XYZ file of C-alpha atoms in Angstrom:
561
model
C 70.042 123.663 87.490
C 73.022 121.640 88.757
C 74.131 121.147 85.177
C 73.802 124.615 84.049
C 75.843 126.022 86.885
C 78.636 123.250 86.348
C 78.922 124.264 82.904
C 78.982 128.137 83.590
C 81.852 127.500 86.287
C 83.865 125.597 83.859
C 83.460 128.106 81.274
C 84.298 130.757 83.480
C 87.452 129.100 84.746
C 88.156 128.324 80.792
C 88.604 124.967 81.630
C 86.398 123.906 78.769
C 85.362 125.708 75.401
C 81.702 126.567 74.646
C 81.589 123.971 71.790
C 83.179 121.242 74.104
C 80.129 122.148 76.538
C 77.521 122.024 73.917
C 78.566 118.747 72.722
C 78.785 117.164 76.035
C 75.488 118.360 76.842
C 73.916 116.529 73.930
C 75.701 113.439 74.903
C 74.645 113.785 78.344
C 70.779 113.716 77.183
C 71.752 110.445 75.524
C 73.459 108.646 78.340
C 71.907 110.273 81.215
C 75.348 110.688 82.960
C 76.509 113.471 85.171
C 77.668 116.380 83.051
C 81.584 116.257 84.540
C 81.505 112.450 83.956
C 80.442 112.963 80.290
C 83.122 115.952 79.924
C 85.808 113.577 81.526
C 84.740 110.558 79.153
C 84.828 112.723 75.833
C 88.392 113.739 77.058
C 87.843 117.448 77.168
C 88.813 117.764 80.879
C 90.607 115.410 83.408
C 88.801 114.556 86.827
C 91.732 116.257 88.651
C 91.260 119.412 86.524
C 87.394 119.324 87.223
C 87.601 118.935 90.826
C 90.483 121.754 91.270
C 88.425 124.227 89.223
C 85.246 123.321 91.234
C 87.308 123.847 94.379
C 88.553 127.102 93.648
C 85.159 128.558 92.630
C 83.078 126.819 95.478
C 85.913 127.128 98.282
C 85.786 123.337 98.750
C 89.109 121.482 99.762
C 90.527 118.724 97.340
C 91.817 115.833 99.326
C 93.761 112.615 98.612
C 91.638 109.506 99.809
C 94.652 107.415 100.121
C 96.003 109.722 102.740
C 93.058 109.969 104.812
C 91.927 107.889 107.829
C 88.573 106.894 107.879
C 86.507 107.142 111.282
C 84.762 104.076 112.173
C 81.936 106.027 113.775
C 81.358 107.348 110.350
C 81.093 103.984 108.727
C 78.307 102.949 111.244
C 76.417 106.088 110.493
C 76.336 106.204 106.802
C 75.280 102.643 105.433
C 77.205 101.170 102.384
C 74.228 101.050 100.312
C 74.118 105.140 100.542
C 77.802 105.404 99.894
C 77.512 103.249 96.811
C 74.362 104.645 95.351
C 75.705 108.129 95.654
C 79.316 107.348 95.135
C 80.365 109.295 98.180
C 82.585 108.226 101.195
C 81.946 109.439 104.787
C 85.094 110.364 106.550
C 84.293 111.496 110.188
C 81.327 112.435 112.397
C 81.281 115.625 114.458
C 78.134 115.890 116.434
C 75.521 115.847 113.742
C 77.744 116.866 111.033
C 79.483 114.158 108.515
C 82.443 115.083 106.598
C 81.490 113.597 103.051
C 83.948 113.187 100.223
C 82.291 113.502 96.812
C 83.570 113.668 93.267
C 80.644 116.098 92.243
C 79.841 118.821 94.842
C 76.808 120.096 92.796
C 74.857 117.156 93.639
C 72.062 118.107 96.280
C 70.330 114.782 96.116
C 72.745 112.913 98.743
C 72.970 115.942 100.945
C 69.094 116.053 101.279
C 68.664 112.102 101.680
C 71.458 112.225 104.362
C 69.618 114.842 106.405
C 66.227 113.170 105.896
C 66.953 109.386 106.366
C 70.048 109.624 108.838
C 69.601 113.201 110.477
C 73.068 114.335 109.302
C 74.178 117.525 107.755
C 77.185 117.406 105.244
C 80.538 119.037 105.335
C 81.812 118.711 101.610
C 85.218 117.741 100.560
C 86.344 116.948 96.883
C 88.048 113.669 95.945
C 88.267 111.596 92.418
C 85.469 109.025 91.823
C 88.349 106.280 91.520
C 89.536 107.223 95.057
C 86.148 107.156 96.538
C 85.357 103.941 95.058
C 88.569 102.368 96.314
C 87.945 103.714 99.895
C 84.529 102.172 99.858
C 86.136 98.920 98.841
C 88.724 99.115 101.734
C 86.672 100.175 104.653
C 83.232 98.899 104.117
C 84.789 95.516 102.498
C 84.519 93.584 99.224
C 81.120 93.185 98.099
C 79.383 95.078 100.863
C 77.202 97.024 98.138
C 75.976 93.720 96.967
C 75.412 92.339 100.580
C 73.394 95.668 101.225
C 71.251 95.190 98.356
C 70.473 91.730 99.210
C 69.472 92.467 102.743
C 67.469 95.460 101.598
C 65.353 93.348 99.325
C 65.002 90.568 101.643
C 61.824 90.039 104.042
C 62.551 91.106 107.542
C 64.220 88.470 109.496
C 65.219 86.486 106.457
C 68.541 85.109 106.919
C 70.459 81.974 105.805
C 68.055 78.809 105.609
C 68.662 76.383 108.342
C 71.276 73.561 107.297
C 70.395 69.789 106.938
C 66.802 69.910 105.764
C 65.575 69.051 101.969
C 63.718 72.355 102.204
C 67.084 74.244 103.151
C 69.115 72.652 100.383
C 66.603 73.774 97.940
C 66.392 77.469 99.210
C 70.041 77.427 99.135
C 70.310 76.297 95.487
C 67.860 78.849 94.664
C 69.792 81.582 96.505
C 72.917 80.619 94.980
C 71.520 81.237 91.693
C 70.179 84.722 92.510
C 71.818 87.460 90.561
C 73.077 89.171 93.748
C 74.898 86.099 94.992
C 76.523 85.514 91.574
C 77.601 89.300 91.447
C 78.908 88.745 95.231
C 81.116 85.696 94.331
C 82.282 87.327 91.095
C 83.334 90.480 92.945
C 85.345 88.330 95.535
C 87.153 86.466 92.449
C 87.604 89.929 90.624
C 89.388 91.555 93.745
C 91.360 88.608 94.154
C 92.797 88.943 90.623
C 93.292 92.539 90.908
C 95.332 92.163 94.172
C 97.300 89.344 92.364
C 96.442 86.885 94.780
C 97.364 83.062 94.096
C 94.888 81.828 96.404
C 91.499 82.632 98.261
C 90.551 81.433 101.620
C 86.831 81.349 102.653
C 87.073 80.100 106.389
C 83.666 80.304 108.546
C 84.014 80.676 112.277
C 81.318 81.064 115.179
C 80.554 84.621 114.694
C 82.240 85.683 111.240
C 82.994 84.606 107.820
C 86.819 85.266 107.205
C 88.141 85.963 103.804
C 91.999 85.840 103.004
C 93.846 86.567 99.983
C 97.681 84.943 99.369
C 99.404 87.720 97.778
C 103.200 86.932 97.189
C 103.235 83.940 99.370
C 101.875 85.809 102.135
C 97.936 85.761 103.671
C 96.019 89.206 103.991
C 92.979 89.408 105.626
C 90.199 90.814 102.998
C 87.612 93.707 104.607
C 84.409 92.342 104.150
C 80.938 93.456 105.613
C 79.878 91.597 108.867
C 76.674 90.431 107.235
C 78.417 88.452 104.785
C 78.442 85.648 107.316
C 74.456 85.081 106.581
C 75.312 84.302 102.948
C 78.220 81.849 103.696
C 76.071 78.636 102.583
C 74.883 80.754 99.396
C 78.565 81.405 98.632
C 79.884 77.806 98.948
C 76.920 76.623 96.846
C 77.352 79.144 94.171
C 80.981 78.010 93.989
C 79.931 74.413 93.956
C 77.414 75.027 91.035
C 80.376 76.744 89.064
C 82.880 73.828 89.669
C 80.335 70.981 89.013
C 80.437 69.745 92.601
C 77.693 68.041 94.638
C 75.814 70.938 96.397
C 74.038 68.698 98.785
C 77.194 67.064 100.019
C 78.646 68.881 103.185
C 80.276 66.114 105.094
C 83.130 65.078 102.746
C 85.814 67.140 100.889
C 85.579 67.914 97.389
C 87.557 69.021 94.653
C 86.896 70.699 91.141
C 87.865 73.098 88.635
C 86.186 76.469 87.157
C 87.137 78.531 84.252
C 86.358 82.305 84.236
C 87.401 85.162 82.077
C 88.729 88.317 83.571
C 89.179 91.094 81.004
C 90.972 89.572 78.154
C 92.601 86.691 80.532
C 91.430 83.419 80.965
C 91.972 82.160 84.523
C 91.420 78.678 86.023
C 90.200 77.981 89.696
C 91.218 75.102 91.377
C 88.492 74.556 94.074
C 89.054 72.577 97.156
C 86.124 72.338 99.781
C 86.705 70.577 103.147
C 84.154 70.324 106.206
C 85.127 72.236 109.319
C 83.454 73.133 112.784
C 81.418 75.847 111.569
C 80.609 74.876 107.930
C 82.615 74.379 104.784
C 86.165 75.745 104.055
C 86.969 76.850 100.704
C 90.468 77.475 99.095
C 90.393 78.672 95.536
C 93.717 78.558 93.607
C 94.119 81.130 90.554
C 95.865 79.873 87.786
C 96.336 81.633 84.268
C 95.431 79.186 81.556
C 97.954 81.057 79.287
C 101.293 81.074 80.836
C 104.667 81.210 79.394
C 107.290 79.200 81.123
C 110.782 80.548 80.364
C 113.859 79.430 82.058
C 115.288 82.973 81.882
C 112.141 84.309 83.409
C 112.722 82.487 86.819
C 114.991 84.616 88.120
C 118.100 82.200 88.259
C 121.538 83.860 88.169
C 123.263 83.456 85.177
C 125.884 80.930 86.332
C 123.266 78.704 87.758
C 121.325 78.955 84.678
C 124.009 77.547 82.666
C 124.443 74.936 85.172
C 120.534 73.800 84.985
C 120.864 74.213 80.989
C 123.734 71.525 81.119
C 121.575 69.385 83.247
C 118.511 69.266 81.363
C 120.630 68.685 78.013
C 121.657 65.128 79.361
C 120.174 62.275 77.767
C 119.016 60.254 80.736
C 119.112 60.614 84.577
C 116.734 62.058 87.518
C 116.629 65.952 88.255
C 114.589 66.332 91.521
C 113.389 69.747 92.570
C 113.169 70.049 96.226
C 111.405 72.391 98.764
C 108.003 72.766 100.781
C 104.681 73.779 99.135
C 104.485 76.875 97.468
C 108.036 76.971 96.762
C 107.749 77.317 92.895
C 108.764 73.638 92.129
C 106.190 73.099 89.460
C 106.993 76.277 87.913
C 110.753 75.316 87.705
C 109.778 71.943 86.120
C 107.450 73.265 83.599
C 109.992 75.826 82.597
C 112.487 72.888 82.096
C 110.055 70.872 80.140
C 109.262 73.971 77.768
C 112.744 74.212 76.984
C 112.746 70.573 75.980
C 109.508 70.690 74.254
C 110.458 70.056 70.503
C 108.777 67.934 67.819
C 111.436 65.049 68.152
C 110.851 64.578 71.855
C 107.922 62.832 73.483
C 107.169 64.154 76.762
C 104.840 62.598 79.467
C 103.883 64.004 82.861
C 101.699 62.491 85.662
C 100.629 64.968 88.077
C 97.668 65.508 90.881
C 96.492 67.800 89.680
C 97.499 69.157 86.560
C 98.139 72.958 87.451
C 98.939 74.162 83.931
C 98.368 73.049 80.419
C 101.422 72.820 78.090
C 100.879 72.412 74.559
C 102.754 69.516 72.945
C 103.158 67.602 76.255
C 101.153 64.637 77.133
C 99.817 65.249 80.720
C 98.161 62.567 82.818
C 95.912 63.410 85.583
C 95.870 60.862 88.978
C 92.453 59.702 89.517
C 92.624 57.906 92.978
C 89.005 57.440 93.344
C 88.973 55.507 90.122
C 92.224 53.350 91.119
C 94.284 55.198 89.090
C 97.191 56.041 91.316
C 100.903 57.357 90.550
C 101.973 53.952 90.479
C 99.744 52.994 87.790
C 100.440 55.905 85.790
C 104.294 55.418 86.011
C 104.013 51.668 84.652
C 101.764 52.927 81.714
C 103.946 55.702 80.786
C 106.829 53.710 79.950
C 104.396 51.627 77.255
C 104.103 55.181 75.431
C 107.677 55.373 74.377
C 108.434 58.646 76.196
C 112.004 60.505 75.920
C 111.367 62.792 78.956
C 109.167 62.259 81.812
C 107.921 64.264 84.779
C 106.637 62.538 87.735
C 104.536 65.332 90.020
C 105.777 64.171 93.249
C 107.700 61.365 94.599
C 106.075 60.498 98.157
C 107.113 56.997 98.945
C 109.324 54.156 98.183
C 107.535 52.553 95.418
C 107.093 55.836 93.409
C 110.768 56.661 94.270
C 112.110 53.168 93.028
C 110.238 53.238 89.661
C 111.120 56.732 89.105
C 114.813 56.131 89.253
C 114.602 52.882 87.546
C 113.112 54.724 84.692
C 116.264 56.665 84.317
C 118.259 53.463 84.280
C 116.428 52.474 81.055
C 117.599 55.638 79.244
C 115.223 58.429 80.160
C 115.342 61.844 81.353
C 112.911 62.194 84.412
C 111.863 65.335 86.486
C 110.258 65.080 89.818
C 109.788 66.768 93.309
C 110.576 66.087 96.731
C 109.414 67.804 99.982
C 112.740 68.415 101.761
C 114.059 71.444 103.370
C 117.260 71.629 101.331
C 119.165 69.725 98.659
C 121.524 67.907 100.829
C 118.514 66.636 102.890
C 116.930 65.004 99.487
C 119.749 62.290 99.531
C 118.835 61.485 103.198
C 115.057 61.347 102.241
C 115.304 59.027 99.493
C 117.645 56.552 101.657
C 115.068 56.856 104.297
C 112.482 55.712 101.859
C 114.465 52.636 101.028
C 116.358 53.688 97.963
C 119.532 51.787 97.635
C 122.592 54.233 97.815
C 124.184 52.887 94.721
C 120.702 53.637 92.749
C 120.928 57.325 93.855
C 124.581 57.624 92.926
C 124.197 56.171 89.592
C 121.015 57.773 88.209
C 120.250 61.346 89.889
C 121.938 64.247 88.074
C 121.108 66.816 90.545
C 119.083 68.197 93.410
C 117.716 71.803 93.054
C 116.550 73.349 96.261
C 114.467 76.548 95.844
C 112.366 79.188 97.800
C 110.279 82.192 96.697
C 111.196 85.501 98.117
C 109.328 88.728 97.804
C 111.002 91.441 95.645
C 111.125 94.962 96.818
C 108.294 97.259 95.402
C 109.927 99.440 92.636
C 107.604 102.334 93.427
C 108.737 102.713 96.871
C 112.326 101.377 97.011
C 114.802 103.143 99.092
C 117.999 102.638 100.907
C 117.357 101.013 104.213
C 118.928 103.327 106.699
C 118.742 101.018 109.703
C 119.358 97.581 108.058
C 119.005 94.548 109.887
C 122.220 93.312 111.801
C 123.157 89.953 110.230
C 125.599 87.255 111.509
C 127.371 86.000 108.313
C 127.972 82.357 107.839
C 130.722 80.695 105.950
C 131.334 82.128 102.457
C 128.444 84.664 103.020
C 129.194 88.320 102.200
C 126.669 90.837 103.430
C 126.212 93.930 101.192
C 127.074 97.241 102.294
C 124.122 98.994 100.940
C 120.630 97.302 101.633
C 117.386 98.484 100.168
C 113.805 98.190 101.171
C 110.318 99.342 100.301
C 108.663 102.053 102.060
C 105.319 100.923 101.274
C 102.955 102.474 99.034
C 99.551 101.755 97.611
C 100.959 99.757 94.618
C 102.165 97.139 97.244
C 99.408 97.469 99.695
C 101.790 99.094 102.130
C 103.966 96.173 102.443
C 107.157 97.335 100.509
C 107.093 94.201 98.446
C 105.755 93.183 95.176
C 106.185 90.170 93.003
C 108.596 87.211 93.763
C 111.591 85.578 92.418
C 113.172 82.140 93.309
C 116.535 81.812 95.262
C 118.241 78.308 94.403
C 121.020 75.817 95.437
C 121.923 73.414 92.929
C 123.498 70.039 94.273
C 125.029 68.518 91.092
C 125.771 64.616 91.938
C 129.829 64.496 90.973
C 132.231 62.108 91.881
C 132.718 63.761 95.671
C 128.815 63.596 96.029
C 128.757 59.907 94.921
C 131.006 59.114 97.249
C 129.412 60.489 100.248
C 126.100 59.219 99.071
C 127.616 55.522 99.077
C 128.830 56.218 102.575
C 125.353 57.103 103.415
C 126.837 60.484 105.078
C 124.130 62.656 106.992
C 122.848 65.675 105.230
C 124.567 67.913 107.373
C 127.929 66.279 106.794
C 127.322 66.526 103.006
C 126.555 70.279 103.290
C 129.630 71.135 105.247
C 131.842 69.277 102.846
C 130.191 71.054 99.838
C 130.128 74.375 101.392
C 133.813 74.135 102.286
C 134.630 73.386 98.827
C 132.740 76.846 97.625
C 129.177 75.261 97.143
C 126.532 77.959 96.917
C 123.786 77.484 99.375
C 120.054 79.069 99.077
C 121.001 81.637 101.769
C 124.002 82.566 99.795
C 121.948 82.970 96.598
C 119.558 85.129 98.725
C 122.532 87.437 99.894
C 123.311 88.093 96.211
C 120.003 89.127 95.640
C 120.073 91.425 98.375
C 123.295 92.963 96.947
C 121.394 93.285 93.727
C 118.804 95.295 95.408
C 116.117 92.679 94.544
C 114.847 91.682 97.958
C 115.660 92.302 101.885
C 117.625 90.304 104.558
C 114.324 90.084 106.344
C 113.060 88.034 103.377
C 116.134 85.673 102.834
C 115.949 84.962 106.702
C 112.230 84.144 106.522
C 112.451 81.410 104.023
C 115.969 80.087 104.320
C 117.000 77.480 107.143
C 119.579 78.403 109.911
C 123.137 77.109 109.255
C-alpha cells in the first residue's frame, strides 16, 4: 500500500515519469529496498526533491537536522537500536508524543512499534537519510548501534568478564573475535579517519570509557554510549589481536602496528598501550602509508623556502629541526630528504619509530629491547657509505656528539631537538656537554617550527572584533583579520587543517661568535632580532595578514617575547 501511494504522489507532482516508476518498481522487487531509495539510487529524483514533494502533499514540514537541537529526554525514551533499525531520529518528547525525523513518512511500521513498545505517539517531520544518520552518530555516540545489538543479544546480567583469571582471559579473547566487537572497533577507526584525526585516545576511568580524537592538534571528546565501558577489555583485546601484541599481558606497556584499508587508502596505525589505574590506556596514531613529502607543500613562505633549499644543498654539516612533540618536525625532515632522494645519493635514517616509509631510503628502526639503540645504529651507519643521514632525535650527549662528528667526516646530517625555539637549541647542545667550537664549525642551521590551525575556507569571515595584540619588535599586526564562523565542515571550530610557521637560524659568522662566547639563548635572540631576523611569531603574523590563520592560534603556539 505504501509503495503504491508513494508512486502515485510522485506521479501526481510530476517528479517522475510513469516509465521511471515502472523501472524502479521492478528494481525494488530485486533489491527489497524502499521505493524512494531505489528512485534516488537510479538517479530519477534527488532525496531533497523527494522530501519536498512528499512534504507538500502530506503537509509535513521538512527540517535541516544540522540546525536542530535534540532533547536528551527523547534519546532516553527512544533507544538507539530503534533509531538505527528504522533510520529515524527522535527530536523531543512532549507528554506521550515524540517528534520523529524520518526520510520516508509512508512507513507505518516504526510508528506502530513506537506505540506498542514505548507507549509513544509520533509527530513526523522530514529530513534526509544522511542528516538523520549523522544525527544518530552525533547524539547517541559512535558505535551506539553495535553496543545496543551486543547487549540485546547477550544473556541478562552478562557484562564484561572479571579480570585476572584464566577463564576471563579466554572469554575476553573470544569476545574480541566476535563480529560485533570487530565491527565496533572498525566503527571507531572509520569515524576517526572521517574526522581527519591524527590520534585516537581510549581512556578508562572509574565510571566511564572516554574516547577522544586529536584533530588539527586539538583533542575532542567523541560521543559514545555509556554502555561502551562494559566492552573496554574486549576493545583493547581486539586492538592487541590486530597489532600482534600479547593479549594476556596487562601490567606492562606494549607497542605495535596495524595496517588497515579505508576506502582506497591504506593507513598504518601505530599502537601504544599503557596500564593505568582503571585499565589499559590506548593511543592509536593514524599514519597514511602513501604520503607525498614536498617542501613546497609545507606552507613555508617563499623567502624561507629559498633559504631551506640552499641549506639542504650543502655537502656536509648538521641541520637541526626543533620544537615540541607534534610540531611537524618529522614531516619537515622527510620533505627535505625526499628532495635529496636521487639515485646518486645514499640516504640512511635511524628512527624510533619509523613513522613513514620512503622509497629509496634505508630506514633503520631502533630496537632497545634487543640492545640495538640509537648509538649502535649510528656507529653502524657510517660503515654503509652514506652521503646523507637522518638521526630521529638527539636526546643526550653521546648521540649529540656522534651526530656532530658525522658531519665533520663529510656527511650531511639531519636531526631533531626538543627545544622551544631555534636560539634555545644552541644552549641545549652546550648543556648536553657539546663543545661550542664543534657546534660553531658543523651546524648549518637550527629550524624552529610549530603547527597552527588554518581558518576553515567554508565559513571564513572578517573578524568584527579582532583580538587586541601588543606587537613586539618588528611585528606588524595586519589591519584586516579573518576568522572562521564555525560550520559542519570544521565541526563548528572555525578551523580546518594546519600549516607550519617557522624560524630559520642560519649559523653565520655573527652566530658563530655568539656560540663561542656561550651567550645565553635570550641574548642570541635579541641580537638577531635587532638585525632583522624573523621569529616564529613574526612568521605567524604574516600568516594572519594572508588570512590563513588567526592571532589566537599564533599566540597559542608561540612563546612570549
